[in-house]
Coordinates of C-alpha atoms in Angstrom, one line a residue:
M1 CA 157.1 90.6 62.1
A2 CA 155.6 93.1 59.7
A3 CA 153.0 92.0 57.2
R4 CA 153.5 93.1 53.5
R5 CA 151.0 95.7 52.5
H6 CA 148.1 94.0 50.6
P7 CA 147.3 96.1 47.5
A8 CA 143.6 95.0 47.4
A9 CA 143.0 94.6 51.1
A10 CA 139.7 96.5 51.1
G11 CA 138.1 94.4 48.4
D12 CA 139.8 91.1 48.8
I13 CA 137.2 88.9 50.5
Q14 CA 138.8 85.6 49.6
R15 CA 142.3 86.3 51.1
P16 CA 142.4 89.3 53.4
P17 CA 145.9 90.1 54.8
I18 CA 145.0 89.2 58.4
R19 CA 143.1 86.0 59.2
L20 CA 142.1 85.2 62.8
R21 CA 140.9 81.6 63.5
L22 CA 139.1 80.7 66.7
L23 CA 137.4 77.5 65.6
D24 CA 139.0 74.3 66.8
A25 CA 142.1 76.3 67.9
F26 CA 143.5 79.8 67.9
A27 CA 145.6 80.8 64.9
L28 CA 146.7 84.1 63.4
E29 CA 147.8 84.4 59.8
L30 CA 149.5 87.4 58.2
D31 CA 149.5 87.2 54.4
G32 CA 149.0 83.4 54.6
R33 CA 151.8 82.8 57.1
A34 CA 151.0 81.6 60.7
V35 CA 152.6 83.7 63.4
D36 CA 153.1 83.0 67.1
V37 CA 151.1 85.1 69.5
P38 CA 151.6 85.1 73.3
H39 CA 148.6 83.8 75.2
G40 CA 147.7 87.1 76.7
A41 CA 147.5 88.7 73.3
Q42 CA 145.5 85.7 72.0
R43 CA 142.9 86.3 74.7
L44 CA 142.8 90.0 73.8
L45 CA 142.2 89.2 70.1
A46 CA 139.6 86.5 70.8
F47 CA 137.7 88.8 73.2
L48 CA 137.6 91.6 70.6
A49 CA 136.7 89.2 67.8
L50 CA 133.6 87.9 69.7
R51 CA 132.3 91.4 70.2
P52 CA 131.4 93.6 67.1
H53 CA 131.8 97.0 68.7
A54 CA 134.5 99.1 70.3
L55 CA 135.1 98.3 74.0
A56 CA 136.5 100.5 76.8
R57 CA 140.0 99.5 77.8
S58 CA 139.0 99.4 81.5
F59 CA 136.2 97.0 80.7
M60 CA 138.5 94.7 78.7
A61 CA 141.2 94.7 81.4
G62 CA 138.7 93.9 84.1
S63 CA 137.0 91.2 82.0
L64 CA 140.2 89.5 80.9
W65 CA 142.0 89.6 84.3
L66 CA 139.3 89.2 86.8
D67 CA 141.5 88.3 89.8
A68 CA 144.0 91.2 89.3
T69 CA 143.9 94.7 90.7
D70 CA 142.8 97.5 88.4
A71 CA 146.3 98.6 88.0
R72 CA 147.7 95.1 87.3
A73 CA 144.9 94.4 84.9
A74 CA 145.6 97.6 83.0
A75 CA 149.3 96.7 82.9
N76 CA 148.5 93.3 81.5
L77 CA 146.3 94.8 78.8
R78 CA 149.1 97.2 77.8
S79 CA 151.5 94.2 77.7
A80 CA 149.1 92.2 75.5
L81 CA 148.8 95.1 73.1
W82 CA 152.5 95.6 72.9
R83 CA 153.0 91.9 72.1
L84 CA 150.8 91.9 69.1
P85 CA 152.6 91.4 65.7
E86 CA 153.5 94.6 63.9
T87 CA 151.4 95.0 60.7
D88 CA 150.7 97.6 58.0
V89 CA 147.0 96.9 58.3
P90 CA 146.0 97.3 62.0
I91 CA 145.0 94.3 63.9
V92 CA 143.5 96.3 66.8
V93 CA 142.2 99.9 66.4
R94 CA 142.8 102.1 69.4
A95 CA 140.8 105.3 69.8
Y96 CA 139.4 107.5 72.7
G97 CA 140.1 104.9 75.4
T98 CA 138.5 102.1 73.4
L99 CA 139.7 99.0 71.5
R100 CA 138.2 97.1 68.6
L101 CA 139.4 94.6 66.1
G102 CA 140.6 96.1 62.8
P103 CA 138.0 96.2 60.1
L104 CA 140.1 94.3 57.6
V105 CA 140.7 91.3 60.0
W106 CA 138.9 88.2 58.7
V107 CA 137.6 86.1 61.6
D108 CA 136.4 82.5 61.0
V109 CA 133.7 82.5 63.7
Q110 CA 132.2 85.7 62.3
E111 CA 132.1 84.1 58.9
A112 CA 130.5 81.0 60.4
T113 CA 127.9 83.0 62.2
A114 CA 126.9 84.9 59.1
L115 CA 126.8 81.5 57.2
A116 CA 124.6 80.0 59.9
R117 CA 122.2 82.9 59.8
R118 CA 121.9 82.7 56.0
W119 CA 120.8 79.1 56.2
L120 CA 118.4 79.9 59.0
A121 CA 116.9 82.7 57.0
G122 CA 116.7 80.7 53.8
N123 CA 119.2 83.1 52.1
E124 CA 122.1 80.7 51.5
T125 CA 124.3 81.0 48.4
A126 CA 125.4 78.4 46.0
L127 CA 128.8 78.1 47.8
D128 CA 127.4 77.9 51.4
A129 CA 126.9 74.1 51.5
S130 CA 130.6 73.4 50.9
A131 CA 131.7 76.2 53.3
A132 CA 129.4 74.8 56.0
S133 CA 131.3 71.5 56.3
T134 CA 134.3 73.3 57.7
L135 CA 132.8 76.3 59.5
L136 CA 129.8 74.7 61.0
G137 CA 131.5 71.5 62.0
A138 CA 134.0 73.2 64.4
E139 CA 133.9 74.2 68.1
L140 CA 134.9 77.6 69.4
L141 CA 138.2 77.5 71.3
P142 CA 137.5 74.1 72.8
D143 CA 140.6 74.1 75.1
W144 CA 139.9 77.5 76.6
Y145 CA 138.2 77.6 80.0
D146 CA 137.4 81.2 80.6
D147 CA 133.8 81.9 81.5
W148 CA 133.4 84.4 78.7
V149 CA 134.6 81.8 76.2
A150 CA 132.3 79.1 77.6
D151 CA 129.3 81.4 77.2
E152 CA 130.3 82.3 73.6
R153 CA 131.0 78.7 72.8
E154 CA 127.5 77.6 73.9
R155 CA 125.9 80.4 72.0
F156 CA 127.8 79.5 68.8
R157 CA 127.1 75.8 69.3
Q158 CA 123.3 76.4 69.5
L159 CA 123.4 78.6 66.4
R160 CA 125.4 76.1 64.3
L161 CA 123.2 73.2 65.4
H162 CA 120.1 75.0 64.4
A163 CA 121.8 75.9 61.1
L164 CA 122.9 72.3 60.4
E165 CA 119.3 71.2 60.9
A166 CA 118.0 73.9 58.6
M167 CA 120.6 72.9 56.1
A168 CA 119.4 69.3 56.1
E169 CA 115.8 70.4 55.5
R170 CA 116.8 72.8 52.7
L171 CA 119.1 70.4 51.0
I172 CA 116.5 67.8 50.9
E173 CA 114.2 70.2 49.1
M174 CA 117.0 70.9 46.7
G175 CA 117.5 67.2 46.0
R176 CA 121.0 67.2 47.5
V177 CA 120.4 64.4 49.9
G178 CA 124.0 63.5 50.2
D179 CA 124.9 66.9 51.5
A180 CA 121.8 66.9 53.7
L181 CA 122.9 63.6 55.2
L182 CA 126.3 65.1 56.1
A183 CA 124.6 68.1 57.8
A184 CA 122.3 66.0 59.8
L185 CA 125.0 63.6 60.9
A186 CA 127.1 66.6 62.0
A187 CA 124.3 67.7 64.2
T188 CA 123.6 64.3 65.8
T189 CA 127.3 63.7 66.4
D190 CA 127.7 67.1 68.1
D191 CA 124.7 66.5 70.4
P192 CA 123.4 62.9 70.4
L193 CA 120.5 63.8 72.8
R194 CA 119.2 66.6 70.5
E195 CA 115.9 65.2 69.2
S196 CA 115.5 67.8 66.4
A197 CA 118.9 66.6 65.0
H198 CA 117.6 63.0 64.9
R199 CA 114.4 64.2 63.2
A200 CA 116.5 65.8 60.5
L201 CA 118.5 62.7 60.0
I202 CA 115.5 60.5 59.8
K203 CA 113.9 62.9 57.2
V204 CA 117.1 62.5 55.1
H205 CA 116.9 58.7 55.1
L206 CA 113.2 58.9 54.2
A207 CA 113.9 61.3 51.3
E208 CA 116.5 58.8 50.0
G209 CA 113.9 56.1 50.2
N210 CA 115.9 54.3 52.8
T211 CA 113.0 53.4 55.2
G212 CA 114.9 50.7 56.8
E213 CA 117.7 53.0 57.7
A214 CA 115.2 55.6 59.0
V215 CA 113.7 52.9 61.3
R216 CA 117.1 51.9 62.5
Q217 CA 117.9 55.5 63.3
L218 CA 114.6 55.8 65.2
R219 CA 115.4 52.7 67.2
R220 CA 118.8 54.0 68.0
C221 CA 117.4 57.3 69.2
E222 CA 114.7 55.5 71.3
A223 CA 117.3 53.3 73.0
L224 CA 119.7 56.3 73.6
F225 CA 116.9 58.5 75.1
Q226 CA 115.7 55.6 77.4
R227 CA 119.3 54.9 78.6
E228 CA 120.4 58.5 79.1
L229 CA 117.2 60.3 79.9
G230 CA 114.7 57.6 81.0
M231 CA 112.2 58.8 78.4
R232 CA 111.0 58.2 74.9
P233 CA 111.3 60.6 72.0
S234 CA 108.3 62.8 71.4
A235 CA 105.6 62.2 68.8
Q236 CA 107.2 64.8 66.5
L237 CA 109.9 62.2 65.9
T238 CA 108.0 58.9 66.1
D239 CA 105.2 60.2 63.8
L240 CA 107.8 60.5 61.0
I241 CA 107.5 56.7 60.7
P242 CA 104.1 55.8 62.0
E243 CA 104.2 52.2 60.8
A244 CA 107.4 51.7 62.9
T245 CA 105.6 52.7 66.1
A246 CA 102.2 51.2 65.6
G247 CA 101.1 49.3 68.7
V248 CA 104.0 50.8 70.8
N249 CA 102.9 52.4 74.0

C-alpha cells in the first residue's frame, strides 16, 4: 500500500506521514491510516527505532534471529524488509550494508524520551504537561518478550519514572498541583515499591494543604513496605511529616 506524498513532510512535526508507535502496542500509520505489518517486519522496525544510528545488516540479522544460522538470519532479514509497506517517504534507509529508520518517521518512544529528558533538565515547554499524560504513562511493547526489548523496556521505565517525579516537583512549584498529583500517582501506580514516587505524592498532598491525605499516604507506604520488603521507609520520606512519626521507632 503506497502512502500519498506529503507536501510538507520535512517541516510537519504535528503530523508526519509515517508514525510508528511502540508504547502499549505496536502500530504503524501511513498518512493517518493504520496498516498491517507482519511480525518479522514489526521486529525490524522496533529494533531500528530503539537505536538512533545506522546498523550493519549482519548485526541486525544476528540480533533478531539469535537461534538461526547466519544464512537463515540473513534470509529472514531480507524477507522482513521485503514485507515493509511501500511508501514514497522511506521507512527504512538502506546504504553500504547498513539499515536505519527513515529520518521522517515519527516514533512515539523517541518523542517520550525527549519529553522525559526535558522535564529532568528543567527545560519543559508549555505543552509538555498534557503530552506527558499519554507518552509517560505507557509501557514499551509490554507483550514482547525478546531480551533486547526487555532491556529497552526497563531503561525507558526508569527514565519515565524519574521524569514523572520531576514533573510532580516542577508542577508544584508552578502551582499546578492537580497536574502534579496525576504525575505522582502515575509513578506510584507503575512502581508501588518506589519510595521516591511516594515522596513526590506526599509532597503534592502537602502542597494542597491536605495534611490528612499526606499522612494516610505515608501510612499506606509504611504498611506496603513492611508487608512486601520487611522494612520501613527511609527518613527522607518520614521526615516530610515529622509530626506523624513522632515517637515511632
